[in-house]
Each structure stands twice: as structure tokens, then as C-alpha cells.
XYZ file of C-alpha atoms in Angstrom:
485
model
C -62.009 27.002 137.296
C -61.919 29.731 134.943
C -64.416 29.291 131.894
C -62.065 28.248 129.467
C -64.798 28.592 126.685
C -64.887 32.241 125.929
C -61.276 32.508 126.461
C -60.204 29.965 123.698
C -61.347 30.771 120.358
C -60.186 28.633 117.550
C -60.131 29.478 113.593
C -61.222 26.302 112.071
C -60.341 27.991 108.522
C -56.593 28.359 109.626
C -53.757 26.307 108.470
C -52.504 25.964 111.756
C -53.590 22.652 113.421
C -56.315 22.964 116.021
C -55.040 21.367 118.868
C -51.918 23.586 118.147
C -54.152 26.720 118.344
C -55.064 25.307 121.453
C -51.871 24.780 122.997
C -50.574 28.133 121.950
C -53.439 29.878 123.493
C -53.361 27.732 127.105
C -49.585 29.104 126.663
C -50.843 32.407 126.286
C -53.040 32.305 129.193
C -50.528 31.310 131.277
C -47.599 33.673 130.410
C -49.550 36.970 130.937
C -51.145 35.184 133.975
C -54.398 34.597 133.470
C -53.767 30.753 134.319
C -52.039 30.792 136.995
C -49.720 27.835 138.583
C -51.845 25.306 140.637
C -54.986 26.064 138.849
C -56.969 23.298 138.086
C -57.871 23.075 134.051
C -61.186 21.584 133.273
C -60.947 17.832 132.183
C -60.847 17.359 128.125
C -64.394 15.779 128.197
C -65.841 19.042 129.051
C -63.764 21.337 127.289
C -64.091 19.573 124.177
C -67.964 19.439 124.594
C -67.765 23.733 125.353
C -65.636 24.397 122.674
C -67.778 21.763 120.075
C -64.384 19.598 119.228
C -63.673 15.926 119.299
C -62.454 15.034 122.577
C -58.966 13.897 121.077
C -58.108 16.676 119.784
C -58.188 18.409 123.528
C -56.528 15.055 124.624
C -53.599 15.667 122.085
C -53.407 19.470 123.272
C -53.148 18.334 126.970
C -50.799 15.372 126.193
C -48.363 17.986 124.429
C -49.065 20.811 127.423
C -47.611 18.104 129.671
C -44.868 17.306 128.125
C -43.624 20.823 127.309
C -43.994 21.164 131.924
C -46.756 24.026 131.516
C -49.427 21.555 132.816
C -49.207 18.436 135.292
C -51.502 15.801 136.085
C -52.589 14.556 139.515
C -54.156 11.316 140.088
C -57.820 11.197 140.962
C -57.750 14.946 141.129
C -57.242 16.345 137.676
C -54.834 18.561 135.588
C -53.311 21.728 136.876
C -51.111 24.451 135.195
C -47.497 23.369 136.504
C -46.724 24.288 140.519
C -43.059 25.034 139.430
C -43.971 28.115 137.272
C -42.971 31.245 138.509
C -45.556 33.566 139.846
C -47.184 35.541 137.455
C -49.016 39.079 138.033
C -52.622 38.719 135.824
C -52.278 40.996 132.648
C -55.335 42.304 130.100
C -55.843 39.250 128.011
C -54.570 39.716 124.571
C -56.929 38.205 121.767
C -55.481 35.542 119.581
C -53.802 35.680 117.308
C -50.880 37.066 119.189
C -48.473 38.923 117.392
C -44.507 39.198 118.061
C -43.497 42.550 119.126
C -42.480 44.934 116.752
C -40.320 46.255 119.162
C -37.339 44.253 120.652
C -37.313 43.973 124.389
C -33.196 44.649 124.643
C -31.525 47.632 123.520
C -29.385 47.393 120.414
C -27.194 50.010 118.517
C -28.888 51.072 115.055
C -25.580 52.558 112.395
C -27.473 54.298 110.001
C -24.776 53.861 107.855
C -26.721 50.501 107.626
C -30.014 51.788 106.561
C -30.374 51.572 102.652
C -32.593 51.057 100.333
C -32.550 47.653 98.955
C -33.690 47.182 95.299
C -35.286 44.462 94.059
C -36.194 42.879 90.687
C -39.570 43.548 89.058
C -41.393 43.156 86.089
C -41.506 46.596 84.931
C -39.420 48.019 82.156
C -35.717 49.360 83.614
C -32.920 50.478 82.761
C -31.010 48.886 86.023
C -27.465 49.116 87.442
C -26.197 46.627 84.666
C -27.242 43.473 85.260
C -27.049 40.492 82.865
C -30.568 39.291 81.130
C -31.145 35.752 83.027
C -33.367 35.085 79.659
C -30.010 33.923 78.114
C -28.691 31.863 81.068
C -28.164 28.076 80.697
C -30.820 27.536 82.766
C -31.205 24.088 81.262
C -28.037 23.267 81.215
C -27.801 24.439 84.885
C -31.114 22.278 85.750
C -29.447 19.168 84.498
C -26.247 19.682 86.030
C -27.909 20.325 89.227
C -29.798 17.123 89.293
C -27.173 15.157 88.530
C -25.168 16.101 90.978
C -27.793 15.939 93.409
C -28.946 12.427 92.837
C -25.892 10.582 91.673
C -22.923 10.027 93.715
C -22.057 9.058 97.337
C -24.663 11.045 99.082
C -23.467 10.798 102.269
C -20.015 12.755 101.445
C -22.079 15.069 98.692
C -24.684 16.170 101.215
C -22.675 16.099 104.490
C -20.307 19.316 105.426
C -18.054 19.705 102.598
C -14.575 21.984 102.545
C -15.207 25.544 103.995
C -13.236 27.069 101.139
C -16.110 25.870 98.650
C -16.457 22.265 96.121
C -12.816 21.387 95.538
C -14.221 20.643 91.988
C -15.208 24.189 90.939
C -12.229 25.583 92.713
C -10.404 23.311 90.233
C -12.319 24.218 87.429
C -12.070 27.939 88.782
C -7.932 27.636 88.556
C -8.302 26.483 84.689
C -10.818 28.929 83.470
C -9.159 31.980 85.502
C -5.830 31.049 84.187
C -6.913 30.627 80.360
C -8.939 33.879 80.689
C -7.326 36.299 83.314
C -3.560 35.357 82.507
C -3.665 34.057 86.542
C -1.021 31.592 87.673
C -3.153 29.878 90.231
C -4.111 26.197 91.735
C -7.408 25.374 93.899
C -5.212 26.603 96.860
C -5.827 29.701 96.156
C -9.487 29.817 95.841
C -12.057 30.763 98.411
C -15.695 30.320 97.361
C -18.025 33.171 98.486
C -21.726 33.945 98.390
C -20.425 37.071 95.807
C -18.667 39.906 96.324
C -20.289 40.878 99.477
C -19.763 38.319 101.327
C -15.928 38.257 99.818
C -15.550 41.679 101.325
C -17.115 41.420 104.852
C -14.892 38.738 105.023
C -11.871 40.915 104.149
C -13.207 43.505 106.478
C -13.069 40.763 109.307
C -9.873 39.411 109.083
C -7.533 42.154 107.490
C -9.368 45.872 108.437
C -9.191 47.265 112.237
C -10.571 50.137 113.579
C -9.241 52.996 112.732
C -7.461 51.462 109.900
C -7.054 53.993 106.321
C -9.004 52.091 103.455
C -8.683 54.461 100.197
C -11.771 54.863 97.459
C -12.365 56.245 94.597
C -14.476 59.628 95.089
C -17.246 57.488 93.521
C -17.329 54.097 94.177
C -19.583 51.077 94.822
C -22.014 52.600 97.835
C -22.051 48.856 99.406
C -18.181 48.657 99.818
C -18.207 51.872 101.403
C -20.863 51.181 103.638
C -18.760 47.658 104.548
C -15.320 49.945 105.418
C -17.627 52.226 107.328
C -19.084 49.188 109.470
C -15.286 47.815 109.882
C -14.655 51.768 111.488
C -12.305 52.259 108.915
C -11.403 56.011 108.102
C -12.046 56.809 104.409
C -9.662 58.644 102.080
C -11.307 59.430 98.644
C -9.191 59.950 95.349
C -10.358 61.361 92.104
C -11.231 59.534 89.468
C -10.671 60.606 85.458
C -11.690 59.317 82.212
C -8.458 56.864 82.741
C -9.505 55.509 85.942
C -8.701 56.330 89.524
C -5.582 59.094 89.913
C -3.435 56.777 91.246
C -0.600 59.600 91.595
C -2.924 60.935 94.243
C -3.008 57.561 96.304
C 1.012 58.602 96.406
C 0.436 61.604 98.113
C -1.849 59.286 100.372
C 0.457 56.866 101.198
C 3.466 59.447 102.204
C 0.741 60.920 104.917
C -1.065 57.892 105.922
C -0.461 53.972 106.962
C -3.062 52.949 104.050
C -4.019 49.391 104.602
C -6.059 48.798 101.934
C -7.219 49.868 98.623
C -10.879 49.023 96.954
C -10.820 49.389 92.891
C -12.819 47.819 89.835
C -9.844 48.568 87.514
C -11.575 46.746 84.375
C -14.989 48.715 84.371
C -14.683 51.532 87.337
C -17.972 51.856 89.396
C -19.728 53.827 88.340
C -18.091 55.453 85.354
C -17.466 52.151 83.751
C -13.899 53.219 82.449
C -10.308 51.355 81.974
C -7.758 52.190 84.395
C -4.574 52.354 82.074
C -1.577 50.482 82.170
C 0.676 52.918 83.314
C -1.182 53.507 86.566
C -1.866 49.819 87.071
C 1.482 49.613 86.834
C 2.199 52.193 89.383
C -0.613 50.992 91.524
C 1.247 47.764 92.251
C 4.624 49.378 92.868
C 2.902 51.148 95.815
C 1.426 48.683 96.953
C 4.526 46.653 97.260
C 6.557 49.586 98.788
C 3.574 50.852 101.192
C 2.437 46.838 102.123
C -1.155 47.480 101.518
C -3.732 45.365 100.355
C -5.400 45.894 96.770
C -9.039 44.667 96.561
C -9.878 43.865 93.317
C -13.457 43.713 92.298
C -13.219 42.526 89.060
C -17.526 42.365 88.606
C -17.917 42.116 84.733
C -14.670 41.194 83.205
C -16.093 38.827 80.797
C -17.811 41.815 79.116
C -15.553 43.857 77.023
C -16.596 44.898 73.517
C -13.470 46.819 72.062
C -10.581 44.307 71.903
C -8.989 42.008 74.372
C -9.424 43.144 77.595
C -6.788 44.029 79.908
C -5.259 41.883 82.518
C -6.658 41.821 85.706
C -3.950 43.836 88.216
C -3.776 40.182 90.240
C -2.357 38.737 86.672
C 0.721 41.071 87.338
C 1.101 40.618 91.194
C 4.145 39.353 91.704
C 4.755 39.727 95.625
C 1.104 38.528 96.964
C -0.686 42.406 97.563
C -3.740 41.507 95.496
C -7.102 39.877 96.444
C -9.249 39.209 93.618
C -13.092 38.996 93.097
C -15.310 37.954 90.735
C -18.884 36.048 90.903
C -21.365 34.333 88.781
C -23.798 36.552 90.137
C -22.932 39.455 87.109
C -22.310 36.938 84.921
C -25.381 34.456 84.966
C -28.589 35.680 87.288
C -27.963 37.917 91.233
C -30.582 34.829 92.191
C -27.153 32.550 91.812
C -24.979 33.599 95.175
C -21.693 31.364 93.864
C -18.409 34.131 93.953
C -15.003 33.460 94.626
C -11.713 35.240 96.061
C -8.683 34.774 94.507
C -4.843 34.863 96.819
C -1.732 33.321 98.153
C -2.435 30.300 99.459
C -1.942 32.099 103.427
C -4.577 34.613 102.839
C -7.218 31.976 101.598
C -6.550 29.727 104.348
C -7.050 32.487 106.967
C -9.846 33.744 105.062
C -11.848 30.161 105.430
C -11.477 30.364 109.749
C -14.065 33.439 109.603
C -15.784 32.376 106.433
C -16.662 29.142 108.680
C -18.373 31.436 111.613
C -20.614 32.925 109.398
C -21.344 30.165 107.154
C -20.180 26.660 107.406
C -20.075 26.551 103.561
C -21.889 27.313 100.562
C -24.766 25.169 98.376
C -22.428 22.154 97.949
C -24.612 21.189 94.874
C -25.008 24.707 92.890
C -21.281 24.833 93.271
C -20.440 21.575 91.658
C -23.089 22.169 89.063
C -21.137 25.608 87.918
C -17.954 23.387 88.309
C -19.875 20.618 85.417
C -20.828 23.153 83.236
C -17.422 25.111 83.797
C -15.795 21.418 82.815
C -18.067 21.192 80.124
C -17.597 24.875 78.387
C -21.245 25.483 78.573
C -20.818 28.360 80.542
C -17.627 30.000 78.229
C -20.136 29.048 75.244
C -22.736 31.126 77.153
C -20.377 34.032 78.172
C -19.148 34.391 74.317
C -23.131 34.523 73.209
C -24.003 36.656 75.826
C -21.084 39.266 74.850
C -22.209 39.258 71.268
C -25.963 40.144 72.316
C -24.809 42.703 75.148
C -22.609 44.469 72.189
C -25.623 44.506 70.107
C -27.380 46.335 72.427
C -25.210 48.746 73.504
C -24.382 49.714 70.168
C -28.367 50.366 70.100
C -28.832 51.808 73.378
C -26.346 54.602 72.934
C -27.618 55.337 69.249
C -31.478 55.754 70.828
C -29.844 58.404 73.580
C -27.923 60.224 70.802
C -30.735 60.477 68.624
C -33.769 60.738 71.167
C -31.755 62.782 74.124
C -29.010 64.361 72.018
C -29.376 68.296 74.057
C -30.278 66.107 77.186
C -28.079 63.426 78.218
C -23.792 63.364 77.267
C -21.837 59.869 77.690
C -19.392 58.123 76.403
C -19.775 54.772 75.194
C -18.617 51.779 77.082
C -15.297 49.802 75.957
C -17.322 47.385 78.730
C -20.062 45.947 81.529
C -23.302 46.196 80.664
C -24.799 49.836 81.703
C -23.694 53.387 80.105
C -22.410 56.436 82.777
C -24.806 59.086 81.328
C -24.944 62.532 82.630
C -28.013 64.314 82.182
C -28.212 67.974 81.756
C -27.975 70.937 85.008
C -31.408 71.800 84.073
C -33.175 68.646 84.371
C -34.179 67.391 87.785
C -33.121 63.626 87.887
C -34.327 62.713 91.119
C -38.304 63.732 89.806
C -37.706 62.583 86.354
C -36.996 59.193 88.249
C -39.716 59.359 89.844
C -41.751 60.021 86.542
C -40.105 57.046 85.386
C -41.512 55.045 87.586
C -45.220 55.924 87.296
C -44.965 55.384 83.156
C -43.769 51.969 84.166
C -39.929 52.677 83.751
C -37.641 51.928 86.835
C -34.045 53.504 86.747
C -31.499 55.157 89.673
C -32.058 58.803 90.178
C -28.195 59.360 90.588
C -28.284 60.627 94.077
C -25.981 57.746 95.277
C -23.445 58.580 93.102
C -23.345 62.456 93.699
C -20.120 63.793 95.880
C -20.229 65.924 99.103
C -19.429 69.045 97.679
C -21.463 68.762 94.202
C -24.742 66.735 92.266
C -23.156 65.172 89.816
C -26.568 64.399 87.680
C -25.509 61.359 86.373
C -26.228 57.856 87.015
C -25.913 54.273 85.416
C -28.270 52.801 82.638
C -28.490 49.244 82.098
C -29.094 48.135 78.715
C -27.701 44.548 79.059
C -30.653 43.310 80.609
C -33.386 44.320 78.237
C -34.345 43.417 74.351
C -33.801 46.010 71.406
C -37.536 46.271 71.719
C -37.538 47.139 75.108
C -34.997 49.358 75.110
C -37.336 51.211 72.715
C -39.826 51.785 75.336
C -37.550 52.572 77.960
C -35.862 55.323 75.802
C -39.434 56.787 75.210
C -40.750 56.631 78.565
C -37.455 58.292 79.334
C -37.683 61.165 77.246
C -41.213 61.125 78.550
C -40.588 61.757 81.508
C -37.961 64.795 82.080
């Protein structure tokens, strides 16, 4: 018999249970085969009494060891690592704790087109991509809808496997407030509820693009639905974008050349120059769309935001032959921590679109969802959207005065009918991508612009957020700026 003592070592500090350490470790042993099958193990009475540990707890260890088959008992003689293990060449010991591999043991195709950066939230001062300030959110309101829902009701049906397509309820509630705000003409039928836009898009990738399908973007556009048409091996075709929106006369010239299947636009707030694409090309946009049979996908991220006037219709509130899908989420709206989106099209497309949301997720958080639905019931969150959109105003109006008067010979922009960040070019001299970095060490986070820069030139631009900071903190984020160029 081996002497078990100096090759188990236990941590009585850890959080892990002692007779799990050693389990894990006799496991150990007799994977790299150290242990091997037939051996005999010394009985728990002198283990325990080595290793300075109540007998039970080596009695436990054993008990489980023997149940999982990696050690057997045999009567008046002992216990034994299992017979039926397969042979096992002795390896160096490895010293717990052992560590999974950071290397996998398979081969595996890496796209880089995959690899990118993710950002996440911090508590420094930023000037961000345009997200909402969750310091406004119902939260409350939220909270109390959420318990409600989670504690009242039949809980058998509200925490069993609900509807793929999402709560019935907030798809309901979705219908109303979509067709009172958006001028839609829809039912639940023709609401699919997604994680956000993401997710709304893979799944449109999925079930509608093939390889080698054409999927048309604007020259600058949202890096993470690029990246999604790249994964689908869709070929790209780029059109230019001007101060009224994408060119849509040069999607024509597209469409007579290519079999475009599908089209990705924010029409409201275009990423990232946040501008309106005009009613003439919507217009035109559609008619193409109905001649060519391509699909329009229409992220629609921060409609609720608009500060001039009434804001136009979404292009899906005009499609009359069934060529739009429509997205929007909470995520812009309330906090990114709340993943509740939804898709918007004829009742075919939603249905179809539910088979492969099902493979990937069998449904969303039943209880978030009917919580949005309550407080979409309710009005609390069309009370919250109108308060928000005064603030956000408020301090755009403020943002853009500190840039004109602080970076007047720097910076040029115009300011935003909408959304909640300003497209702000800075000027040839200055070198964004080290002023970022600047930024960062004065306690200032903000894009340096290089996602947004074309093939053939830098652009030197990028988006501010200003919708997710105080007047006070946009302040210090104008200084630090100005700081640090």
C-alpha cells in the first residue's frame, strides 16, 4: 500500500468540504495512475489516524468513492481501487489543487472576427456609447412588480416552461403600447420576446441568412451586427451614409447587381451618426424592398428618445406587404442589466422565428417579463419614459453647450434631434486613440473612435454619451476631456 499520508493534503481553511477534498484527490490519484486498479487502499481507521481526521469523515469519502465505481470493497479483505478501470500508465503527481486546463484537449476553429473587446460598466466618470442612467429607472416599481408576480399566482404554470415566443401578457401589453406609440397595427401574434437585440439578430441570422447570402450596411454601422452577418458567412455590401441617413439610391444600384437578402438600418437614430433617415428615402426603401423581396431589419434602439418634435414612424408602421422585422428592447430604455427585447412581424416569420429561438433558449425570465408587462399595464414605465426624455433633453442641451464653449477649435457636431450620445468629430490634429487613453488615467472612460473609422480613412470621430451622467458630471467629464488632448 502506497502511503496515502503524504500524498493527501487537505486545506482545512477551504470552503470545500473535507471529505470532498478527499475524494477529489483519491480521484486524482487514480486518473494519472498513481492508484492503480486492484490496489488495496488502507482501511479508514488508519488513514484517518495519519491524516489527524475523524474517522467518519474518511468513512463518508470511501462510502461516496464506492458509489461513484472508483473503489470496491471485498469482504474480509479490504477496499481496492475498482478492477474494471482501465489500465493506467503512472504520471508525475500533480499537487492539489488541480487546475482545469487552460488549453482544450480537441481542436476547435477560432474566427477572429469573434474576438472583441467587451466593455463593461464601471464606476468611473464616462462619456459611454449612450446608454440610459439606471438612477432614474423604476427600480421600485420593478421590485414590486417582480415579487408579485413571483409569489402570487398558480406557481406551478408561472414557474414551469412557459410559451417560447415570451409571457403572452407582455406580448399583449407589447401590441398596445407599440400600436399607441409606433403607429403599428399589430396583435401578440406578432411578437417574439428576445434577450435584446442580439439575440433578435442571431436569430435572424439562423433562420433567414445563408452562406454566401448579400446582407447590405451602412459604411458605418453597429460593429456587433456586422460581426453577426460575418459569422452567418454573409458577403457585405456597404452604402454611404449622409447627414439624411443611409443613401438609399445607392442600395438601387445594389439591388440591380446583386440578390440582396437583407438590409440592417437604425432609421430613427443611425449608428453611429445618430441622424433621421428622411421620408422620402424611407419611402423608397420600402418600394425596394417590395420589388427586390428582401428583408429590412429594423433596429429601432432608442425610439422613445426624440427631443425635436414627434418622431417619425418606424419604417414597419408603413409596411404594407410583410418585408420588415422590427426591434426594440428595454435594455436602452431602462438598465443593459435587464435582457427583455422583442421582434416585431407577420405572424409566419414569428412563428418560425420561435423553432430556433427554442434551441438556444427554451424561453426567457418568465417573471421579469410579466413584471415589464404589470408596469407596461400600469403606465409606470410610459410615466418613466416621458421623465426620462425631459432629463435626457436637459442634458443634451448642456452637454453640447460645454463642447461648444470648452472644445469650440477642437471638436465639430451637430446636435442630436435624438438617443442619448452626440457624433462628435474631433480635429485631424488631435490623436483620439491617446487622448482616450489619457482619458482613462484622469478617471474619464470614453471610445477612442477606432471602431467606427472606414477602410480607406480615420474618421476621428466617435460617440459621447451624455444621457447617462448628471449636469455635474458632465462637468468633469468635459474637463478631464479637454484635459486630456
Amino acid at each position: 500500500m502506497l502511503p496515502l499520508n503524504t500524498l493527501i493534503h487537505v486545506n482545512k481553511d477551504s470552503k470545500v468540504p473535507i471529505y470532498q477534498q478527499i475524494i477529489e484527490r483519491f480521484i486524482s490519484l487514480i486518473q494519472v495512475g498513481t492508484l492503480k486498479k486492484g490496489q488495496k487502499i488502507m482501511s479508514s481507521r488508519k488513514l484517518s489516524e495519519l491524516l489527524g481526521l475523524h474517522r467518519k469523515t474518511i468513512t463518508i469519502a470511501y462510502e461516496e468513492l464506492i458509489l461513484q465505481g472508483w473503489l470496491e470493497t471485498k469482504q474480509s479483505s479490504g477496499t481496492f481501487v475498482a478492477n474494471n478501470l482501465p489500465e493506467i500508465v503512472s504520471e508525475k503527481l500533480i499537487e492539489m489543487p488541480i487546475s482545469l486546463p487552460k488549453k482544450a484537449g480537441f481542436n476547435f476553429e477560432q474566427k477572429p472576427v469573434l474576438r472583441r473587446e467587451v466593455v463593461k460598466a464601471f464606476d468611473k466618470l464616462h462619456l459611454d456609447d449612450g446608454f440610459p442612467d439606471p438612477r432614474l429607472a423604476p427600480l421600485l416599481d420593478l421590485a414590486r412588480a417582480y415579487r408579485g408576480n413571483l409569489i402570487h399566482g398558480n406557481s406551478y404554470v408561472k414557474l414551469g416552461y412557459g410559451d417560447t415566443k415570451g409571457s403572452y401578457w407582455l406580448r399583449q401589453e407589447l401590441a398596445t403600447y407599440l400600436n399607441e406609440s409606433r403607429g403599428l397595427k399589430i396583435t401578440a401574434e406578432n411578437v417574439l420576446i428576445v434577450r435584446g437585440t442580439m439575440m433578435g439578430m442571431y436569430l435572424l441570422t439562423t433562420a433567414f441568412v445563408k452562406i454566401g447570402d448579400f446582407v447590405v450596411l451602412g459604411e458605418m454601422t453597429w460593429a456587433s451586427a456586422k460581426i453577426n452577418f460575418q459569422h452567418a458567412g454573409a458577403k457585405i455590401l456597404n452604402i454611404p451614409t449622409d447627414e439624411n441617413g443611409i443613401v438609399v439610391d445607392a442600395l438601387e444600384e445594389l439591388c440591380e447587381k446583386y440578390p440582396i437578402r437583407l438590409i440592417y438600418v437604425t432609421s430613427h437614430h443611425d449608428y453611429p451618426t445618430t441622424v433621421t433617415l428622411k421620408a422620402d428615402r424611407r419611402i423608397k426603401l420600402l418600394k425596394l424592398a417590395e420589388k427586390y423581396r428582401f428583408i429590412i431589419f429594423e433596429d429601432d434602439y432608442d425610439y422613445d428618445f426624440h427631443y425635436q418634435s414627434k418622431p417619425l414612424l418606424p419604417l414597419a408602421s408603413a409596411d404594407e406587404v410583410g418585408v420588415v422585422l422590427y426591434s426594440g428592447s428595454f435594455t436602452k430604455s431602462i438598465s443593459p442589466a435587464f435582457r427583455v427585447g422583442y421582434l416585431v412581424a407577420p405572424e409566419e416569420v414569428i412563428e418560425h422565428l420561435s423553432y430556433h429561438r427554442r434551441i438556444i433558449d427554451r424561453q426567457g425570465d418568465t417573471m421579469l417579463e410579466n413584471a415589464i408587462a404589470e408596469l407596461l399595464h400600469e403606465g409606470v414605465i410610459q410615466k418613466y419614459l416621458r421623465k426620462s426624455l425631459r432629463e435626457y433633453r436637459e442634458r443634451r442641451d448642456f452637454f453640447c453647450e460645454l463642447l461648444q464653449q470648452k472644445l469650440r477649435n477642437e471638436v465639430s457636431f451637430q446636435i442630436p434631434e435624438g438617443g442619448m450620445s452626440v457624433w462628435t468629430k474631433f480635429d485631424k490634429s488631435i490623436d483620439l486613440v491617446k487622448t482616450a487613453e489619457n482619458a482613462l488615467k484622469n478617471g474619464l472612460y470614453f471610445s477612442n473612435g477606432v471602431q467606427h473609422s472606414l477602410s480607406d480613412r480615420n474618421l476621428n470621430a466617435t460617440r459621447l454619451g451624455f444621457a447617462s451622467s448628471k449636469i455635474e458630471e458632465l462637468e468633469k467629464c468635459v474637463e478631464i476631456l479637454k484635459k486630456s488632448i
